[in-house]
Short mmCIF file of C-alpha atoms and ligand atoms in Angstrom, two decimals:
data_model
loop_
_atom_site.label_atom_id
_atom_site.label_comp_id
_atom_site.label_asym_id
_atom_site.label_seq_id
_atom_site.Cartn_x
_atom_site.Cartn_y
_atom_site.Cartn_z
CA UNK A 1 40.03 -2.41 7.40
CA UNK A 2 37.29 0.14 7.30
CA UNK A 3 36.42 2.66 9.48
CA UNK A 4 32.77 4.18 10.18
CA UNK A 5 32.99 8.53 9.73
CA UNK A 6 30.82 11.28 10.59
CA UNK A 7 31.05 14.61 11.62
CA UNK A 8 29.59 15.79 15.23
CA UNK A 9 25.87 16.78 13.83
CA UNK A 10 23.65 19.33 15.39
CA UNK A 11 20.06 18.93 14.54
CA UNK A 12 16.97 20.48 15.40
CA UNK A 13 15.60 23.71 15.87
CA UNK A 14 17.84 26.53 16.77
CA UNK A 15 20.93 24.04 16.15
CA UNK A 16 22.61 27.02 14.36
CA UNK A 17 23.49 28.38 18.48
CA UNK A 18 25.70 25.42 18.20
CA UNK A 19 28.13 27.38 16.13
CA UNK A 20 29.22 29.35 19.40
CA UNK A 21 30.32 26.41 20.99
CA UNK A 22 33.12 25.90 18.32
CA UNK A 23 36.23 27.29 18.79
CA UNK A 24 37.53 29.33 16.00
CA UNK A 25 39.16 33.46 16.16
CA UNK A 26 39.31 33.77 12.39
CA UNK A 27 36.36 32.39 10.30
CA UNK A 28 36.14 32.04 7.25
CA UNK A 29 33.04 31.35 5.70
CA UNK A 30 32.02 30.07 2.00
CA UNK A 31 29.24 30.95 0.27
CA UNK A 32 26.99 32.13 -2.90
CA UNK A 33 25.08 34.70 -4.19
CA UNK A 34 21.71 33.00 -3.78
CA UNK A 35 22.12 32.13 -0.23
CA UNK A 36 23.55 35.05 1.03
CA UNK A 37 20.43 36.75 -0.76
CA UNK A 38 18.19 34.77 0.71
CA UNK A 39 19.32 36.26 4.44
CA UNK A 40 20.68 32.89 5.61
CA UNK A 41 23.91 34.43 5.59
CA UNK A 42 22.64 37.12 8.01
CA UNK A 43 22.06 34.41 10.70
CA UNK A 44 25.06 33.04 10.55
CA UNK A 45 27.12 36.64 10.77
CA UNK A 46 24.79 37.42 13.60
CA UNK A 47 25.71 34.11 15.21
CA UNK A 48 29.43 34.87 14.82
CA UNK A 49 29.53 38.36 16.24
CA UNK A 50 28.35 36.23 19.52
CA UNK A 51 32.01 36.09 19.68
CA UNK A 52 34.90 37.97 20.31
CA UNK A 53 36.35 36.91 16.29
CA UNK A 54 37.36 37.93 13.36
CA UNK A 55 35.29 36.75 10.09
CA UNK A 56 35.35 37.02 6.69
CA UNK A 57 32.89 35.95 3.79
CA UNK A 58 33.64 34.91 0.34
CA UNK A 59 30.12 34.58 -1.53
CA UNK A 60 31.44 33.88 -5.02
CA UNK A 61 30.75 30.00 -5.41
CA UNK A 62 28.90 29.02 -8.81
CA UNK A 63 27.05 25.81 -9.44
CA UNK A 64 28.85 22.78 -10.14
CA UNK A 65 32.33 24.99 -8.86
CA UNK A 66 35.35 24.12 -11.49
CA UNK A 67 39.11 24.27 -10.38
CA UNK A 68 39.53 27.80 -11.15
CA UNK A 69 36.50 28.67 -8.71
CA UNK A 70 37.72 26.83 -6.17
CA UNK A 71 41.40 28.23 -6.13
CA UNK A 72 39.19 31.83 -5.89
CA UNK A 73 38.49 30.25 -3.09
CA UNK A 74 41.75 28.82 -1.52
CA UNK A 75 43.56 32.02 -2.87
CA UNK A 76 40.54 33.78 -0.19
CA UNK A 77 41.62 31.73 2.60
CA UNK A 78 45.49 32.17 2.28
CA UNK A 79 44.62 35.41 2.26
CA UNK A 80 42.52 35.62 5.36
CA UNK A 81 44.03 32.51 7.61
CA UNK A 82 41.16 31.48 9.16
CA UNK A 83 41.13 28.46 11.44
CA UNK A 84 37.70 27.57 10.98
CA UNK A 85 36.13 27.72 7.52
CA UNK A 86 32.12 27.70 7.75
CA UNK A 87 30.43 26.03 4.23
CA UNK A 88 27.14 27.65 4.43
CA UNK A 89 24.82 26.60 1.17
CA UNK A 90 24.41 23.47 -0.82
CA UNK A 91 26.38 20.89 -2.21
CA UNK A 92 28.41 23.19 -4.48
CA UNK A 93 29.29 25.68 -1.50
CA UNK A 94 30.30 22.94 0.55
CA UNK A 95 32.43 20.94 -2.24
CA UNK A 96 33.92 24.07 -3.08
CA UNK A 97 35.07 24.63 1.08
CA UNK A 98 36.43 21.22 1.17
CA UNK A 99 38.42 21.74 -2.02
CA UNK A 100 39.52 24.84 -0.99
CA UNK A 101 40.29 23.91 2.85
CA UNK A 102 42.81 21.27 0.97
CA UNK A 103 44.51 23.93 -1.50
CA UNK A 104 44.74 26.50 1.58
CA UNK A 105 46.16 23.77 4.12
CA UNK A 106 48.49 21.83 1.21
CA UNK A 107 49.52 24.64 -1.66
CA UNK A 108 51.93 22.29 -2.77
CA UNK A 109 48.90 20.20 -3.56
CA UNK A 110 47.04 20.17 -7.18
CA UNK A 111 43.47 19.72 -7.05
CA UNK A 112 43.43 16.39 -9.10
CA UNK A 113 46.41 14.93 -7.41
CA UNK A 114 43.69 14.23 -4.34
CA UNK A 115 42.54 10.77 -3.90
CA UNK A 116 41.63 8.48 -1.36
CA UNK A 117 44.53 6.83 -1.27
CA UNK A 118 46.92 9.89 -0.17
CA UNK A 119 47.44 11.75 2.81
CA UNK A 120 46.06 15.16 3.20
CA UNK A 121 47.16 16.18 6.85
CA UNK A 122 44.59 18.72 7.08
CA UNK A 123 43.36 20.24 10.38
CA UNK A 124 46.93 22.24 10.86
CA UNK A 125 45.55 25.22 9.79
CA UNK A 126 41.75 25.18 9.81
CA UNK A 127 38.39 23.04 10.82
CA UNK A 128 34.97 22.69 8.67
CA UNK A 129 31.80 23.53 9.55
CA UNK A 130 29.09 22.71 6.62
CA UNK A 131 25.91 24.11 7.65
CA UNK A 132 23.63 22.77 4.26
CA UNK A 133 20.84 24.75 2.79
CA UNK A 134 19.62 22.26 0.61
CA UNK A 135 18.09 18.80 1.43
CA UNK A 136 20.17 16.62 -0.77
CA UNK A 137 23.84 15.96 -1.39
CA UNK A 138 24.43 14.78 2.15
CA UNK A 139 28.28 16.41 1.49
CA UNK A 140 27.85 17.64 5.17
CA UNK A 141 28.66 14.38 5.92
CA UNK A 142 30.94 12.73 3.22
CA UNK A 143 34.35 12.32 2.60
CA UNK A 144 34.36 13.22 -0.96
CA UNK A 145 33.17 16.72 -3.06
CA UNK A 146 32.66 16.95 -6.56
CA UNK A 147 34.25 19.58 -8.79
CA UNK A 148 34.29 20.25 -12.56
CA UNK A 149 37.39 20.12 -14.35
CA UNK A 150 36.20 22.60 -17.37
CA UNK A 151 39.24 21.50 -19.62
CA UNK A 152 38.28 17.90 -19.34
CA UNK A 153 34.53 18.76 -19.54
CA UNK A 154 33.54 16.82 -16.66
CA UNK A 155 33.27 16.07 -13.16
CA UNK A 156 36.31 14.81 -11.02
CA UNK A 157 34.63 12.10 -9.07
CA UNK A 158 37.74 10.50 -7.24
CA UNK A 159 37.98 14.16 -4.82
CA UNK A 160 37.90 12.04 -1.66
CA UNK A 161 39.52 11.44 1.49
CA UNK A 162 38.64 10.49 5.08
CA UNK A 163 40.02 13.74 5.96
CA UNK A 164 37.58 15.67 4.35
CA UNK A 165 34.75 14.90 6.62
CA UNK A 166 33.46 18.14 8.09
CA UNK A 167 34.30 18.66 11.82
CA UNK A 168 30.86 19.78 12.75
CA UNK A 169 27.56 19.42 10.41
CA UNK A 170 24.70 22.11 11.48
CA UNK A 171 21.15 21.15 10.35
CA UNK A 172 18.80 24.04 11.69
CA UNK A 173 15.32 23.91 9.70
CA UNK A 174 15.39 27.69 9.19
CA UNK A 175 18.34 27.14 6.46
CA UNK A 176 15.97 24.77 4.67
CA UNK A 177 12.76 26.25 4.64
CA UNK A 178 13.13 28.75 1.74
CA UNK A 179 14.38 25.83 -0.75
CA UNK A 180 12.58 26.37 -3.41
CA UNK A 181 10.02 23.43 -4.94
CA UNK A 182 12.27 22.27 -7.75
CA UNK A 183 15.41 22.47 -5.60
CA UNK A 184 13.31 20.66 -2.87
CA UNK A 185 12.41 17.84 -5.64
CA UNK A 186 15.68 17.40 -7.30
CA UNK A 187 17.93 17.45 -4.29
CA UNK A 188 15.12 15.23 -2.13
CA UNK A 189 15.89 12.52 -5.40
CA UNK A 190 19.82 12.71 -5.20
CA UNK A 191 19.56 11.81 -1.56
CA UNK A 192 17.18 9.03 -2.12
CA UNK A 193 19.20 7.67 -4.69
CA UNK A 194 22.29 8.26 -2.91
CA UNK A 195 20.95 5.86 -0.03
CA UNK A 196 19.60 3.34 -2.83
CA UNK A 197 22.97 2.41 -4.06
CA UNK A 198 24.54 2.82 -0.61
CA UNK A 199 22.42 -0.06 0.07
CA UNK A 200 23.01 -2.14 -3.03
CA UNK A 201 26.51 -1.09 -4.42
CA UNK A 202 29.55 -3.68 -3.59
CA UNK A 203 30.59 -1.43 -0.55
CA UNK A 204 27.68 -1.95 1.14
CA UNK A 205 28.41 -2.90 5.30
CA UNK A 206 26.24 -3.28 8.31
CA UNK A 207 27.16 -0.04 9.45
CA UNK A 208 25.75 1.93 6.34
CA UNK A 209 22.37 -0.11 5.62
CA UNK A 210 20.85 0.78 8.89
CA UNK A 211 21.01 4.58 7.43
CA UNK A 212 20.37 3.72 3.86
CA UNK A 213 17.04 2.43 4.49
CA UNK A 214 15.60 5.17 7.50
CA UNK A 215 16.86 7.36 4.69
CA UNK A 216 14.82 5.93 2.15
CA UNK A 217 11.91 5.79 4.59
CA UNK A 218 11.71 9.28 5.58
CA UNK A 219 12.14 10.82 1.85
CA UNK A 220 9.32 8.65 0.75
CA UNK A 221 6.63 9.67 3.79
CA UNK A 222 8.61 13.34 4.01
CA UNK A 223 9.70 14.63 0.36
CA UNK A 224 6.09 14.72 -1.31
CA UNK A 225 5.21 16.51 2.04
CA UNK A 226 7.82 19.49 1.65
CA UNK A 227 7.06 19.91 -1.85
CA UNK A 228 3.53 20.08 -1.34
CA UNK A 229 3.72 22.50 1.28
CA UNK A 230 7.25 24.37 1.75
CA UNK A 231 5.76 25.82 4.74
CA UNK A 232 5.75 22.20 6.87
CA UNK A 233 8.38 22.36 9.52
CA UNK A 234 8.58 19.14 10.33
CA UNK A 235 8.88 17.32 6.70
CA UNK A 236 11.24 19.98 6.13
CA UNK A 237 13.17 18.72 9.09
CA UNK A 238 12.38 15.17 8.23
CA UNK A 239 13.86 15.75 4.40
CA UNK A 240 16.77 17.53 5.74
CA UNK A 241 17.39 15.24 8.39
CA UNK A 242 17.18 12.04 6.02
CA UNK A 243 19.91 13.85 3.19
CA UNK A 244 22.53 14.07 5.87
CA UNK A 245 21.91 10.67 7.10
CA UNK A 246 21.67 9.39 3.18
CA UNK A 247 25.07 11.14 3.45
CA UNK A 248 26.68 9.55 5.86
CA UNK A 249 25.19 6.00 4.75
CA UNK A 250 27.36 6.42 1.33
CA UNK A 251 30.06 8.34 2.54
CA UNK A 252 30.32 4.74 4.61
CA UNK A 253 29.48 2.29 1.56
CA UNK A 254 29.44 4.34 -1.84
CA UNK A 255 27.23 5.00 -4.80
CA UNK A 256 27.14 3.44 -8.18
CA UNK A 257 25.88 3.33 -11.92
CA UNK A 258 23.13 6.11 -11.27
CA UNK A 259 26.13 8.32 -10.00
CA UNK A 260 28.38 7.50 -12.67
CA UNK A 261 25.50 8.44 -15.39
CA UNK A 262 24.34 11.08 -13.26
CA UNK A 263 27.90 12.99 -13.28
CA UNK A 264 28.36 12.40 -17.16
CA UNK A 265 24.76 14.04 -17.45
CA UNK A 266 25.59 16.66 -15.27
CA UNK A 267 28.91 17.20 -16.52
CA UNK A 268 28.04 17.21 -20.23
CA UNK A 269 24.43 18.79 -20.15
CA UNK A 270 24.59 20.53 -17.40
CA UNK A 271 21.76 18.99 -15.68
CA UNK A 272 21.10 19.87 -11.98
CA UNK A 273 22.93 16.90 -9.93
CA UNK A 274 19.72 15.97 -8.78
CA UNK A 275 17.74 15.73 -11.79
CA UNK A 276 20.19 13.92 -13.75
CA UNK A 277 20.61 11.21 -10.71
CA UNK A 278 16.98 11.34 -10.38
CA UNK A 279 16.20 9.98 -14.09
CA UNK A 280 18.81 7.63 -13.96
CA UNK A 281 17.80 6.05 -10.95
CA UNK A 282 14.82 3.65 -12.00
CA UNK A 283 16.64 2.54 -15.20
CA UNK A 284 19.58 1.25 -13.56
CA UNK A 285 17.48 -0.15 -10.60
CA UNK A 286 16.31 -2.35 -13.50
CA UNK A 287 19.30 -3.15 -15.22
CA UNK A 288 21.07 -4.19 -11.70
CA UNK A 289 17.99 -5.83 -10.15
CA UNK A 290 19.72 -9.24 -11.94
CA UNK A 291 22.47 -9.14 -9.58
CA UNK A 292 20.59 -7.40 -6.85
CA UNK A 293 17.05 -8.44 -6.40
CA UNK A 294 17.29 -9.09 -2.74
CA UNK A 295 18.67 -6.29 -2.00
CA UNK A 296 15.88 -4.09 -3.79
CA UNK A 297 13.67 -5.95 -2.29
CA UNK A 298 14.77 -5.55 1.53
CA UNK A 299 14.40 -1.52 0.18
CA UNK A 300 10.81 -2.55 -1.23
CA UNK A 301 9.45 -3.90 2.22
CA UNK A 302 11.18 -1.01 4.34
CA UNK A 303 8.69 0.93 2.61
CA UNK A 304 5.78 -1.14 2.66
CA UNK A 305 5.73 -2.93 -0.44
CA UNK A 306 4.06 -6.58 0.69
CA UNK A 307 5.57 -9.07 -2.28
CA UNK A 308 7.26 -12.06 -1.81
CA UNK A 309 8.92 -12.62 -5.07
CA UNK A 310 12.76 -10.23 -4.89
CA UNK A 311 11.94 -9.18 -8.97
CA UNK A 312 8.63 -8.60 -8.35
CA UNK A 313 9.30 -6.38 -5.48
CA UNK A 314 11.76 -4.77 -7.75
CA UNK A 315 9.34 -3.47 -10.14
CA UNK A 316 7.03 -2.55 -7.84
CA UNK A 317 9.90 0.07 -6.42
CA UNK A 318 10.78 0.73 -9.18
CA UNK A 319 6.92 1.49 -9.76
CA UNK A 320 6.76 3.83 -6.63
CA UNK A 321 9.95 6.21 -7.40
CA UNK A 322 8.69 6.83 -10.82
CA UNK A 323 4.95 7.93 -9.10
CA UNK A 324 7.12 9.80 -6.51
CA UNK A 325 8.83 12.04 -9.38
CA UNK A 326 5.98 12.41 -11.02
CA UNK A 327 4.26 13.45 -8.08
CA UNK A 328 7.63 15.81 -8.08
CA UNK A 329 7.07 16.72 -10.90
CA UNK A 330 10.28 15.59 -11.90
CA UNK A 331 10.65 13.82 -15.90
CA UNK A 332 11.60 10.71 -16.34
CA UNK A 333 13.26 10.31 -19.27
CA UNK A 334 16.37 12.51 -21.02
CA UNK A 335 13.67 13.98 -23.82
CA UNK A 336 11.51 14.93 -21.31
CA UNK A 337 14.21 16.64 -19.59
CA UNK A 338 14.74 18.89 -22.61
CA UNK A 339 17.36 17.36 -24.25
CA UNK A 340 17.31 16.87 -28.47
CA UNK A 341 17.84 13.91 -30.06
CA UNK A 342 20.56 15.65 -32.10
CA UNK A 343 21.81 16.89 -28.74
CA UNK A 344 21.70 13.26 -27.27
CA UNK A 345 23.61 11.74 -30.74
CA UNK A 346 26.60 14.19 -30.48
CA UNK A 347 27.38 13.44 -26.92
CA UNK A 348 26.10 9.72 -26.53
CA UNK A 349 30.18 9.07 -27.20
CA UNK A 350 31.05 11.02 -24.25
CA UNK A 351 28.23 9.89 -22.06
CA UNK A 352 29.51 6.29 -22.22
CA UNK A 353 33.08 7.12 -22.12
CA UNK A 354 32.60 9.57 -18.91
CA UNK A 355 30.41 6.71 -17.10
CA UNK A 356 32.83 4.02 -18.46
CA UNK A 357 35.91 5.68 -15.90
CA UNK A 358 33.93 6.86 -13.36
CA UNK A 359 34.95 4.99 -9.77
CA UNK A 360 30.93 4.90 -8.97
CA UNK A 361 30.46 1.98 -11.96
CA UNK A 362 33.09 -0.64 -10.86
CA UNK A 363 31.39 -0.66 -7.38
CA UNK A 364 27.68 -1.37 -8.80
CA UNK A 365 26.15 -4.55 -8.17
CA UNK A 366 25.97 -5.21 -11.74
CA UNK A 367 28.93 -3.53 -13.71
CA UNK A 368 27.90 -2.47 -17.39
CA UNK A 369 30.28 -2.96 -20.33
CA UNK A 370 30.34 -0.53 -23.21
CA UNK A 371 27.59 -1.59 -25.27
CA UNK A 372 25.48 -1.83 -21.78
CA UNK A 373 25.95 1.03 -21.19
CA UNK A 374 25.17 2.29 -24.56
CA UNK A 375 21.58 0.99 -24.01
CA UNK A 376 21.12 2.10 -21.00
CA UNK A 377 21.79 5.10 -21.97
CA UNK A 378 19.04 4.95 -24.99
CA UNK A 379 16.66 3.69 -22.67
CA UNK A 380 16.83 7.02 -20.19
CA UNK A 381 16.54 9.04 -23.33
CA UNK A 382 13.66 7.32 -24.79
CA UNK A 383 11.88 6.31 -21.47
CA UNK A 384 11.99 2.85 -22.36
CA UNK A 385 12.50 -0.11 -19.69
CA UNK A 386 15.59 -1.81 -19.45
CA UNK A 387 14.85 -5.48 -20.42
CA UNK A 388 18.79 -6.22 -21.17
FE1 FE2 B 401 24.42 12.72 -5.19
#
């Protein structure tokens, strides 16, 4: 039995006034240095003092947050007892509130004893609010965050749980329009790639294609757009608009192989989530399009592609996201990313063996065994095509 889960979204300008209309005495809200630089905290503490409540802010989350970051977090909360927590910031800010809403609500809970299977029982203590400053992750919308598990050297993938939807997602354009170009790239390619392989992983349902594909339609006419000009309100709108619903179309279905690589890159390079997604994204279009030609291809016409042949169609995708990155100026291959070959030998062990547990391969169309993945991996390094 599945069911379909979102959070209560406010979009559009001035959305942020929304935040008054949620009831809450103590809030607490989450985020980092950058943002609160930035002044997109200010709006939000001007928003709050609206209201008759208390508030506190912890603005300590770092990139990619680990366990211990997290339980700074939690430890913030316990501290405070808020009963609404407000994620303000990108995908790490808001990972880090869900993680932390969990730890705060459940202390007899460890953070890798969460999966999807258990019970959380949150929403005794506190609600979330995730108002995103990036146009990417979509994690206003999921059920699951990702956090780094610095003994294990890599990123806990399984942190999911219907529960962990946000109450209330807040998309105002003013929280997006400082992102800066690379940020606007990188994150613009996760969510594209997150609503490729909600559209073609084994998940995939009715309910989540709709919103794959208008996903994947608005980041192709809207994400060259922001770049260009950071100044455009609406393709800032558009970009933002299309990550949350790229969000709730995996949150709904799930991800796959890019993911899995993706996290491994991420975890082991420490490659922006975005970037690393972003490379692997045409290579294992190409090594699934065996099992999944049609469904690239449905993807293909959505966006105007006019070929009747599914492989052919393929390519040509596969084709127009490499012009998009470059456009982006994204790489497209590991080397051209920066890392060494000597780099790339040491870790190509721990690559494969990351990707090889992650949940996100076993739901692919096409599931890679070792040696698969192996090449795959080679080929993203190299910039070669996958012809395997
Ligand atoms: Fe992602």
């Amino acid at each position: 039995m599945w069911f379909f889960t979102s959070p209560k979204i406010a979009f559009g300008e001035d959305s942020l006034e929304q935040l008054n209309a949620i009831e809450g005495k103590r809030v607490l809200v989450v985020t980092d240095p950058i943002v609160s630089k930035l002044g997109m905290l200010e709006l939000v503490v001007n928003e709050l003092k609206k209201q008759p409540r208390a508030f506190e802010v912890f603005d300590q989350v770092e990139a990619e947050p680990s366990f211990e970051n997290v339980e700074k977090v939690a430890a913030a909360a316990s501290c405070f007892q808020p009963d609404l927590i407000v994620a303000l910031g990108g995908g790490s800010c808001i990972d880090a509130a869900k993680g932390a809403w969990v730890l705060y609500e459940r202390p007899d809970l460890k953070l890798d004893a969460v999966s999807p299977m258990g019970k959380l029982d949150l929403r005794k203590k506190a609600r979330l609010v995730a108002i995103p400053t990036t146009a990417g992750t979509g994690s206003d919308a999921t059920w699951c965050a990702i956090l780094t598990d610095k003994a294990q050297n890599m990123k806990l993938d399984y942190f999911a749980s219907r529960e962990l939807v946000p109450d209330y997602s807040i998309l105002d354009p003013r929280f997006v329009l400082k992102l800066p170009r690379q940020a606007t790239a990188y994150t613009g390619l996760d969510a594209l790639d997150q609503a490729i392989e909600a559209y073609v992983n084994q998940w995939r349902n009715d309910f989540a294609d709709g919103l794959a594909l208008r996903s994947i339609q608005m980041l192709f006419e809207y994400l060259p757009k922001a770049f260009d000009n950071p100044d455009d309100r609406l393709a800032r709108q558009k970009t933002q608009n299309a990550a949350t619903i790229s969000g709730l179309a995996f949150s709904n279905s799930q991800v796959g192989l890019a993911h899995a690589t993706g996290h491994a890159l991420g975890a082991i390079f420490h490659m922006a989530h975005g970037l690393a997604v972003g490379i692997s994204n045409p290579y294992v279009i190409q090594f699934s399009s065996r099992d999944a030609a049609e469904r690239y291809s449905d993807i293909a016409r959505t966006i105007g592609i006019k070929e009747e042949s599914a492989q052919k169609a393929t390519e040509m995708l596969v084709e127009l996201i490499k012009k998009l990155m470059t456009h982006l100026k994204t790489p497209l291959s590991l080397r051209g990313a920066g890392i060494s070959q000597n780099a790339f030998d040491q870790n190509v062990g721990d690559l494969i063996g990351q990707t090889n547990r992650s949940t996100c391969t076993f739901v692919n169309p096409r599931v890679p065994d070792v040696e698969e993945v192996r090449k795959l991996f080679v080929c993203m390094f190299e910039g070669n095509p996958v012809d395997f």
